[in-house]
Amino acid sequence: MVKDKINIGFIGAGNLGRHAILGLIDSYEINVSDPMQNQEILSLGITYISIEELCKNSDVIFLTIKPNISEEILSKVSDYIDDKLIISFIAGMSLKKLEKLLSSKNIIRAMPSLGISNGLSPIAVCSNHGVEISSGEKILNKLGRCMEIEESKFDAFTSIFGAGPAYISYLAKLLSEIASNNGFENSESLIGDVLGGTYEIHNSKNKPSFEKIKSMVASKGGVTEAALKKIESSGMDEVWKAAIEDAIEKSKKLGGN
């Protein structure tokens, strides 16, 4: 595959950054700056460089760093970015705060999930000051499905969709443990097949809703219906809703919103 001539830099190559790199490596030349070198990144033929070198050699710069270290890192970045396009994946950090820390207005705020490595992630995007989102979306569309939203919805998007793989994995881990306790080997692999099969049903020609899929499995008077009634009567729906609302509030506090 012939790569695009745009050079893309990643400041931070933790979980989210690494998945984004995996999703873009076949289409672009990638630069990475991170004090912790990851063997998977190195195996792609990528050499780690300094932030100064990365900013100099990149046309578009992704910020894929954790919120708790972002201010320290961005204070270094601001001296080198000039008018480069910045795409920020920093959870909870508003455009206003990014613009202040970077002394730049050429910023797109975006939020995906880990599904970006396979191009299977909803990605929220927004910008200020007439920044041309389409230039960033051309890149981001290789990672998933972009959708422009109001910035006021970013905390909810992050806490629902960005965190979604963790919630789904929580349930998958629980199912796997129950399967293991009932004598099934390779239970994680089996549950993975269930997740994949459910996705394929949801994504099939008729695109049945999750509620419809649930009713397809939970026959009246059957074992699935009995299990679901037990879960619903325990108040777990309200626990999950309250937990995610707490996550939204946490996101707002992180960004100073």
PDB file of C-alpha atoms in Angstrom:
ATOM      1  CA  MET A   1       0.000   0.000   0.000  1.00  0.00           C
ATOM      2  CA  VAL A   2       1.298   3.493  -0.933  1.00  0.00           C
ATOM      3  CA  LYS A   3       1.331   5.746   2.113  1.00  0.00           C
ATOM      4  CA  ASP A   4      -0.037   9.288   2.153  1.00  0.00           C
ATOM      5  CA  LYS A   5       2.679  11.958   2.187  1.00  0.00           C
ATOM      6  CA  ILE A   6       1.324  13.452   5.415  1.00  0.00           C
ATOM      7  CA  ASN A   7       3.561  12.726   8.406  1.00  0.00           C
ATOM      8  CA  ILE A   8       1.645  12.113  11.626  1.00  0.00           C
ATOM      9  CA  GLY A   9       3.166  12.518  15.075  1.00  0.00           C
ATOM     10  CA  PHE A  10       1.956  10.967  18.308  1.00  0.00           C
ATOM     11  CA  ILE A  11       2.841  12.559  21.606  1.00  0.00           C
ATOM     12  CA  GLY A  12       2.111   9.674  23.922  1.00  0.00           C
ATOM     13  CA  ALA A  13       1.893   6.034  22.879  1.00  0.00           C
ATOM     14  CA  GLY A  14       0.009   4.393  25.736  1.00  0.00           C
ATOM     15  CA  ASN A  15      -3.059   2.267  25.171  1.00  0.00           C
ATOM     16  CA  LEU A  16      -5.074   4.790  23.156  1.00  0.00           C
ATOM     17  CA  GLY A  17      -2.107   6.136  21.212  1.00  0.00           C
ATOM     18  CA  ARG A  18      -0.862   2.642  20.401  1.00  0.00           C
ATOM     19  CA  HIS A  19      -4.265   1.591  19.050  1.00  0.00           C
ATOM     20  CA  ALA A  20      -4.447   4.746  16.915  1.00  0.00           C
ATOM     21  CA  ILE A  21      -0.957   4.072  15.536  1.00  0.00           C
ATOM     22  CA  LEU A  22      -1.959   0.513  14.645  1.00  0.00           C
ATOM     23  CA  GLY A  23      -4.966   1.903  12.789  1.00  0.00           C
ATOM     24  CA  LEU A  24      -2.905   4.426  10.781  1.00  0.00           C
ATOM     25  CA  ILE A  25       0.472   2.750  10.239  1.00  0.00           C
ATOM     26  CA  ASP A  26      -0.485   1.348   6.823  1.00  0.00           C
ATOM     27  CA  SER A  27      -1.590   4.761   5.524  1.00  0.00           C
ATOM     28  CA  TYR A  28       0.862   7.301   6.952  1.00  0.00           C
ATOM     29  CA  GLU A  29       4.439   7.806   8.112  1.00  0.00           C
ATOM     30  CA  ILE A  30       4.299   7.850  11.900  1.00  0.00           C
ATOM     31  CA  ASN A  31       6.499   9.684  14.418  1.00  0.00           C
ATOM     32  CA  VAL A  32       6.276   8.904  18.151  1.00  0.00           C
ATOM     33  CA  SER A  33       7.488  10.645  21.291  1.00  0.00           C
ATOM     34  CA  ASP A  34       7.060   8.930  24.653  1.00  0.00           C
ATOM     35  CA  PRO A  35       9.543   8.315  27.509  1.00  0.00           C
ATOM     36  CA  MET A  36       8.300   4.719  27.773  1.00  0.00           C
ATOM     37  CA  GLN A  37       9.139   2.733  24.639  1.00  0.00           C
ATOM     38  CA  ASN A  38       6.696   0.002  23.679  1.00  0.00           C
ATOM     39  CA  GLN A  39       7.985  -3.137  21.957  1.00  0.00           C
ATOM     40  CA  GLU A  40       4.907  -3.416  19.744  1.00  0.00           C
ATOM     41  CA  ILE A  41       5.518   0.112  18.432  1.00  0.00           C
ATOM     42  CA  LEU A  42       9.203  -0.601  17.864  1.00  0.00           C
ATOM     43  CA  SER A  43       8.321  -3.778  15.961  1.00  0.00           C
ATOM     44  CA  LEU A  44       6.438  -1.602  13.441  1.00  0.00           C
ATOM     45  CA  GLY A  45       9.752   0.014  12.479  1.00  0.00           C
ATOM     46  CA  ILE A  46       8.991   3.248  14.362  1.00  0.00           C
ATOM     47  CA  THR A  47      11.850   5.055  16.122  1.00  0.00           C
ATOM     48  CA  TYR A  48      11.043   7.123  19.204  1.00  0.00           C
ATOM     49  CA  ILE A  49      12.137  10.759  18.960  1.00  0.00           C
ATOM     50  CA  SER A  50      12.025  13.891  21.123  1.00  0.00           C
ATOM     51  CA  ILE A  51       8.985  16.162  21.266  1.00  0.00           C
ATOM     52  CA  GLU A  52      10.966  18.880  19.483  1.00  0.00           C
ATOM     53  CA  GLU A  53      11.920  16.548  16.614  1.00  0.00           C
ATOM     54  CA  LEU A  54       8.374  15.195  16.390  1.00  0.00           C
ATOM     55  CA  CYS A  55       6.824  18.650  16.080  1.00  0.00           C
ATOM     56  CA  LYS A  56       9.378  19.640  13.449  1.00  0.00           C
ATOM     57  CA  ASN A  57       8.868  16.502  11.337  1.00  0.00           C
ATOM     58  CA  SER A  58       5.072  16.069  11.622  1.00  0.00           C
ATOM     59  CA  ASP A  59       2.296  17.725   9.622  1.00  0.00           C
ATOM     60  CA  VAL A  60      -0.435  16.621  12.048  1.00  0.00           C
ATOM     61  CA  ILE A  61       0.142  15.995  15.753  1.00  0.00           C
ATOM     62  CA  PHE A  62      -1.994  13.716  17.913  1.00  0.00           C
ATOM     63  CA  LEU A  63      -2.079  14.308  21.661  1.00  0.00           C
ATOM     64  CA  THR A  64      -2.640  10.890  23.217  1.00  0.00           C
ATOM     65  CA  ILE A  65      -1.478  11.502  26.768  1.00  0.00           C
ATOM     66  CA  LYS A  66      -3.167  11.005  30.128  1.00  0.00           C
ATOM     67  CA  PRO A  67      -5.014  13.969  31.677  1.00  0.00           C
ATOM     68  CA  ASN A  68      -2.932  13.930  34.871  1.00  0.00           C
ATOM     69  CA  ILE A  69       0.321  14.696  32.995  1.00  0.00           C
ATOM     70  CA  SER A  70      -1.099  16.722  30.133  1.00  0.00           C
ATOM     71  CA  GLU A  71      -0.359  20.237  31.430  1.00  0.00           C
ATOM     72  CA  GLU A  72       3.304  19.419  32.003  1.00  0.00           C
ATOM     73  CA  ILE A  73       3.690  17.881  28.531  1.00  0.00           C
ATOM     74  CA  LEU A  74       1.721  20.563  26.694  1.00  0.00           C
ATOM     75  CA  SER A  75       3.864  23.309  28.207  1.00  0.00           C
ATOM     76  CA  LYS A  76       6.784  21.748  26.300  1.00  0.00           C
ATOM     77  CA  VAL A  77       4.821  21.228  23.089  1.00  0.00           C
ATOM     78  CA  SER A  78       3.656  24.843  22.791  1.00  0.00           C
ATOM     79  CA  ASP A  79       7.158  26.062  21.879  1.00  0.00           C
ATOM     80  CA  TYR A  80       7.407  23.850  18.808  1.00  0.00           C
ATOM     81  CA  ILE A  81       4.013  23.341  17.156  1.00  0.00           C
ATOM     82  CA  ASP A  82       3.842  26.562  15.090  1.00  0.00           C
ATOM     83  CA  ASP A  83       0.607  26.313  13.083  1.00  0.00           C
ATOM     84  CA  LYS A  84       0.510  22.497  12.848  1.00  0.00           C
ATOM     85  CA  LEU A  85      -2.902  20.831  13.080  1.00  0.00           C
ATOM     86  CA  ILE A  86      -3.378  19.343  16.541  1.00  0.00           C
ATOM     87  CA  ILE A  87      -5.811  16.491  17.205  1.00  0.00           C
ATOM     88  CA  SER A  88      -6.358  15.974  20.927  1.00  0.00           C
ATOM     89  CA  PHE A  89      -7.538  12.685  22.416  1.00  0.00           C
ATOM     90  CA  ILE A  90      -6.986  13.971  25.976  1.00  0.00           C
ATOM     91  CA  ALA A  91     -10.024  12.934  28.026  1.00  0.00           C
ATOM     92  CA  GLY A  92     -11.871  15.787  29.688  1.00  0.00           C
ATOM     93  CA  MET A  93      -9.667  18.616  28.377  1.00  0.00           C
ATOM     94  CA  SER A  94     -11.717  21.352  26.708  1.00  0.00           C
ATOM     95  CA  LEU A  95     -10.750  23.241  23.567  1.00  0.00           C
ATOM     96  CA  LYS A  96     -10.501  26.420  25.610  1.00  0.00           C
ATOM     97  CA  LYS A  97      -7.958  24.862  27.960  1.00  0.00           C
ATOM     98  CA  LEU A  98      -6.034  23.253  25.079  1.00  0.00           C
ATOM     99  CA  GLU A  99      -5.825  26.585  23.268  1.00  0.00           C
ATOM    100  CA  LYS A 100      -4.527  28.295  26.400  1.00  0.00           C
ATOM    101  CA  LEU A 101      -1.890  25.648  27.149  1.00  0.00           C
ATOM    102  CA  LEU A 102      -0.714  25.339  23.535  1.00  0.00           C
ATOM    103  CA  SER A 103      -1.031  29.010  22.544  1.00  0.00           C
ATOM    104  CA  SER A 104      -2.732  27.741  19.390  1.00  0.00           C
ATOM    105  CA  LYS A 105      -6.220  27.711  17.909  1.00  0.00           C
ATOM    106  CA  ASN A 106      -5.546  25.125  15.187  1.00  0.00           C
ATOM    107  CA  ILE A 107      -6.945  22.291  17.292  1.00  0.00           C
ATOM    108  CA  ILE A 108      -9.489  19.534  16.788  1.00  0.00           C
ATOM    109  CA  ARG A 109     -10.787  17.849  19.898  1.00  0.00           C
ATOM    110  CA  ALA A 110     -11.674  14.207  19.341  1.00  0.00           C
ATOM    111  CA  MET A 111     -12.608  11.180  21.416  1.00  0.00           C
ATOM    112  CA  PRO A 112     -12.617   7.550  20.217  1.00  0.00           C
ATOM    113  CA  SER A 113     -12.595   4.127  21.864  1.00  0.00           C
ATOM    114  CA  LEU A 114      -9.959   1.391  21.636  1.00  0.00           C
ATOM    115  CA  GLY A 115     -11.757   0.031  18.558  1.00  0.00           C
ATOM    116  CA  ILE A 116      -9.741   2.513  16.455  1.00  0.00           C
ATOM    117  CA  SER A 117      -7.044  -0.104  15.853  1.00  0.00           C
ATOM    118  CA  ASN A 118      -9.572  -2.006  13.702  1.00  0.00           C
ATOM    119  CA  GLY A 119     -11.467   0.998  12.364  1.00  0.00           C
ATOM    120  CA  LEU A 120     -14.422   0.148  14.591  1.00  0.00           C
ATOM    121  CA  SER A 121     -14.992   3.137  16.839  1.00  0.00           C
ATOM    122  CA  PRO A 122     -17.420   6.032  17.007  1.00  0.00           C
ATOM    123  CA  ILE A 123     -15.267   9.184  17.124  1.00  0.00           C
ATOM    124  CA  ALA A 124     -16.615  12.498  18.397  1.00  0.00           C
ATOM    125  CA  VAL A 125     -15.038  15.647  16.933  1.00  0.00           C
ATOM    126  CA  CYS A 126     -15.376  19.399  17.442  1.00  0.00           C
ATOM    127  CA  SER A 127     -13.339  22.569  16.886  1.00  0.00           C
ATOM    128  CA  ASN A 128     -13.409  26.353  17.319  1.00  0.00           C
ATOM    129  CA  HIS A 129     -12.409  29.371  15.260  1.00  0.00           C
ATOM    130  CA  GLY A 130     -13.327  27.910  11.902  1.00  0.00           C
ATOM    131  CA  VAL A 131     -10.731  25.151  12.073  1.00  0.00           C
ATOM    132  CA  GLU A 132     -11.329  22.883   9.070  1.00  0.00           C
ATOM    133  CA  ILE A 133     -12.477  19.620  10.651  1.00  0.00           C
ATOM    134  CA  SER A 134     -12.547  17.810   7.304  1.00  0.00           C
ATOM    135  CA  SER A 135      -8.748  17.723   7.119  1.00  0.00           C
ATOM    136  CA  GLY A 136      -8.631  15.908  10.450  1.00  0.00           C
ATOM    137  CA  GLU A 137     -11.617  13.719   9.604  1.00  0.00           C
ATOM    138  CA  LYS A 138      -9.817  12.365   6.538  1.00  0.00           C
ATOM    139  CA  ILE A 139      -7.333  10.804   8.959  1.00  0.00           C
ATOM    140  CA  LEU A 140      -9.796   9.967  11.721  1.00  0.00           C
ATOM    141  CA  ASN A 141     -12.183   8.209   9.332  1.00  0.00           C
ATOM    142  CA  LYS A 142      -9.541   5.500   8.939  1.00  0.00           C
ATOM    143  CA  LEU A 143      -9.975   4.808  12.667  1.00  0.00           C
ATOM    144  CA  GLY A 144     -13.766   4.696  12.820  1.00  0.00           C
ATOM    145  CA  ARG A 145     -16.949   6.662  12.256  1.00  0.00           C
ATOM    146  CA  CYS A 146     -16.612  10.417  12.865  1.00  0.00           C
ATOM    147  CA  MET A 147     -19.469  12.493  14.184  1.00  0.00           C
ATOM    148  CA  GLU A 148     -19.388  16.226  14.904  1.00  0.00           C
ATOM    149  CA  ILE A 149     -20.982  17.019  18.257  1.00  0.00           C
ATOM    150  CA  GLU A 150     -21.256  20.034  20.525  1.00  0.00           C
ATOM    151  CA  GLU A 151     -18.383  20.217  22.954  1.00  0.00           C
ATOM    152  CA  SER A 152     -20.854  20.220  25.853  1.00  0.00           C
ATOM    153  CA  LYS A 153     -21.586  16.556  24.993  1.00  0.00           C
ATOM    154  CA  PHE A 154     -17.947  15.427  25.105  1.00  0.00           C
ATOM    155  CA  ASP A 155     -17.948  14.430  28.769  1.00  0.00           C
ATOM    156  CA  ALA A 156     -20.951  12.177  28.192  1.00  0.00           C
ATOM    157  CA  PHE A 157     -19.459  10.764  24.972  1.00  0.00           C
ATOM    158  CA  THR A 158     -16.172   9.993  26.722  1.00  0.00           C
ATOM    159  CA  SER A 159     -17.894   8.333  29.673  1.00  0.00           C
ATOM    160  CA  ILE A 160     -20.275   6.251  27.543  1.00  0.00           C
ATOM    161  CA  PHE A 161     -18.561   5.463  24.238  1.00  0.00           C
ATOM    162  CA  GLY A 162     -14.906   6.073  25.072  1.00  0.00           C
ATOM    163  CA  ALA A 163     -15.209   3.964  28.215  1.00  0.00           C
ATOM    164  CA  GLY A 164     -17.571   1.488  26.534  1.00  0.00           C
ATOM    165  CA  PRO A 165     -14.972  -1.245  25.902  1.00  0.00           C
ATOM    166  CA  ALA A 166     -14.211  -1.308  29.647  1.00  0.00           C
ATOM    167  CA  TYR A 167     -17.882  -1.736  30.559  1.00  0.00           C
ATOM    168  CA  ILE A 168     -18.407  -4.479  27.991  1.00  0.00           C
ATOM    169  CA  SER A 169     -15.168  -6.186  29.069  1.00  0.00           C
ATOM    170  CA  TYR A 170     -16.331  -6.033  32.695  1.00  0.00           C
ATOM    171  CA  LEU A 171     -19.407  -8.090  31.819  1.00  0.00           C
ATOM    172  CA  ALA A 172     -17.398 -10.360  29.513  1.00  0.00           C
ATOM    173  CA  LYS A 173     -14.892 -11.045  32.313  1.00  0.00           C
ATOM    174  CA  LEU A 174     -17.738 -11.896  34.701  1.00  0.00           C
ATOM    175  CA  LEU A 175     -19.273 -14.314  32.171  1.00  0.00           C
ATOM    176  CA  SER A 176     -15.845 -15.849  31.582  1.00  0.00           C
ATOM    177  CA  GLU A 177     -15.309 -16.421  35.323  1.00  0.00           C
ATOM    178  CA  ILE A 178     -18.739 -18.039  35.672  1.00  0.00           C
ATOM    179  CA  ALA A 179     -17.975 -20.285  32.683  1.00  0.00           C
ATOM    180  CA  SER A 180     -14.622 -21.294  34.202  1.00  0.00           C
ATOM    181  CA  ASN A 181     -16.283 -22.068  37.529  1.00  0.00           C
ATOM    182  CA  ASN A 182     -18.650 -24.370  35.672  1.00  0.00           C
ATOM    183  CA  GLY A 183     -15.818 -26.352  34.115  1.00  0.00           C
ATOM    184  CA  PHE A 184     -15.339 -24.675  30.720  1.00  0.00           C
ATOM    185  CA  GLU A 185     -11.771 -24.260  29.485  1.00  0.00           C
ATOM    186  CA  ASN A 186     -10.708 -21.345  27.284  1.00  0.00           C
ATOM    187  CA  SER A 187     -13.719 -19.451  28.590  1.00  0.00           C
ATOM    188  CA  GLU A 188     -12.399 -16.012  27.522  1.00  0.00           C
ATOM    189  CA  SER A 189     -12.078 -17.232  23.943  1.00  0.00           C
ATOM    190  CA  LEU A 190     -15.605 -18.621  24.035  1.00  0.00           C
ATOM    191  CA  ILE A 191     -17.022 -15.378  25.424  1.00  0.00           C
ATOM    192  CA  GLY A 192     -15.076 -13.512  22.732  1.00  0.00           C
ATOM    193  CA  ASP A 193     -16.922 -15.597  20.147  1.00  0.00           C
ATOM    194  CA  VAL A 194     -20.221 -14.654  21.805  1.00  0.00           C
ATOM    195  CA  LEU A 195     -19.309 -10.945  21.642  1.00  0.00           C
ATOM    196  CA  GLY A 196     -18.265 -11.242  18.010  1.00  0.00           C
ATOM    197  CA  GLY A 197     -21.412 -13.162  17.109  1.00  0.00           C
ATOM    198  CA  THR A 198     -23.609 -10.597  18.840  1.00  0.00           C
ATOM    199  CA  TYR A 199     -21.898  -7.797  16.901  1.00  0.00           C
ATOM    200  CA  GLU A 200     -22.496  -9.632  13.621  1.00  0.00           C
ATOM    201  CA  ILE A 201     -26.196 -10.086  14.442  1.00  0.00           C
ATOM    202  CA  HIS A 202     -26.533  -6.404  15.366  1.00  0.00           C
ATOM    203  CA  ASN A 203     -24.709  -5.415  12.179  1.00  0.00           C
ATOM    204  CA  SER A 204     -26.609  -7.814   9.900  1.00  0.00           C
ATOM    205  CA  LYS A 205     -28.963  -6.809   7.084  1.00  0.00           C
ATOM    206  CA  ASN A 206     -31.995  -6.187   9.315  1.00  0.00           C
ATOM    207  CA  LYS A 207     -29.883  -4.483  12.020  1.00  0.00           C
ATOM    208  CA  PRO A 208     -31.945  -5.690  14.998  1.00  0.00           C
ATOM    209  CA  SER A 209     -31.729  -3.473  18.088  1.00  0.00           C
ATOM    210  CA  PHE A 210     -30.034  -4.711  21.250  1.00  0.00           C
ATOM    211  CA  GLU A 211     -33.482  -5.003  22.824  1.00  0.00           C
ATOM    212  CA  LYS A 212     -34.598  -7.163  19.901  1.00  0.00           C
ATOM    213  CA  ILE A 213     -31.527  -9.405  20.188  1.00  0.00           C
ATOM    214  CA  LYS A 214     -32.226  -9.780  23.908  1.00  0.00           C
ATOM    215  CA  SER A 215     -35.811 -10.876  23.201  1.00  0.00           C
ATOM    216  CA  MET A 216     -34.611 -13.260  20.482  1.00  0.00           C
ATOM    217  CA  VAL A 217     -32.508 -15.115  23.074  1.00  0.00           C
ATOM    218  CA  ALA A 218     -34.748 -14.765  26.139  1.00  0.00           C
ATOM    219  CA  SER A 219     -37.636 -17.117  25.341  1.00  0.00           C
ATOM    220  CA  LYS A 220     -40.679 -16.724  27.565  1.00  0.00           C
ATOM    221  CA  GLY A 221     -40.376 -18.985  30.580  1.00  0.00           C
ATOM    222  CA  GLY A 222     -36.808 -19.952  29.649  1.00  0.00           C
ATOM    223  CA  VAL A 223     -33.506 -19.859  31.544  1.00  0.00           C
ATOM    224  CA  THR A 224     -32.311 -16.587  29.948  1.00  0.00           C
ATOM    225  CA  GLU A 225     -35.508 -14.802  30.921  1.00  0.00           C
ATOM    226  CA  ALA A 226     -35.121 -16.053  34.504  1.00  0.00           C
ATOM    227  CA  ALA A 227     -31.531 -14.754  34.687  1.00  0.00           C
ATOM    228  CA  LEU A 228     -32.460 -11.359  33.227  1.00  0.00           C
ATOM    229  CA  LYS A 229     -35.395 -10.953  35.637  1.00  0.00           C
ATOM    230  CA  LYS A 230     -33.037 -11.643  38.554  1.00  0.00           C
ATOM    231  CA  ILE A 231     -30.565  -9.038  37.290  1.00  0.00           C
ATOM    232  CA  GLU A 232     -33.257  -6.433  36.646  1.00  0.00           C
ATOM    233  CA  SER A 233     -34.925  -6.943  40.037  1.00  0.00           C
ATOM    234  CA  SER A 234     -31.575  -6.460  41.793  1.00  0.00           C
ATOM    235  CA  GLY A 235     -31.466  -2.818  40.684  1.00  0.00           C
ATOM    236  CA  MET A 236     -28.348  -3.277  38.557  1.00  0.00           C
ATOM    237  CA  ASP A 237     -29.722  -1.010  35.815  1.00  0.00           C
ATOM    238  CA  GLU A 238     -29.783   1.910  38.250  1.00  0.00           C
ATOM    239  CA  VAL A 239     -26.308   1.059  39.576  1.00  0.00           C
ATOM    240  CA  TRP A 240     -24.856   1.165  36.051  1.00  0.00           C
ATOM    241  CA  LYS A 241     -26.649   4.414  35.189  1.00  0.00           C
ATOM    242  CA  ALA A 242     -25.454   6.075  38.395  1.00  0.00           C
ATOM    243  CA  ALA A 243     -21.885   4.866  37.831  1.00  0.00           C
ATOM    244  CA  ILE A 244     -21.748   6.301  34.320  1.00  0.00           C
ATOM    245  CA  GLU A 245     -23.279   9.590  35.474  1.00  0.00           C
ATOM    246  CA  ASP A 246     -20.463   9.728  38.070  1.00  0.00           C
ATOM    247  CA  ALA A 247     -17.962   9.175  35.249  1.00  0.00           C
ATOM    248  CA  ILE A 248     -19.470  12.098  33.319  1.00  0.00           C
ATOM    249  CA  GLU A 249     -19.086  14.373  36.356  1.00  0.00           C
ATOM    250  CA  LYS A 250     -15.487  13.185  36.810  1.00  0.00           C
ATOM    251  CA  SER A 251     -14.761  14.028  33.175  1.00  0.00           C
ATOM    252  CA  LYS A 252     -16.143  17.545  33.685  1.00  0.00           C
ATOM    253  CA  LYS A 253     -13.902  18.092  36.716  1.00  0.00           C
ATOM    254  CA  LEU A 254     -10.804  16.847  34.852  1.00  0.00           C
ATOM    255  CA  GLY A 255     -11.389  19.396  32.130  1.00  0.00           C
ATOM    256  CA  GLY A 256     -12.266  22.219  34.469  1.00  0.00           C
ATOM    257  CA  ASN A 257     -15.703  22.388  32.841  1.00  0.00           C
TER     258      ASN A 257
END
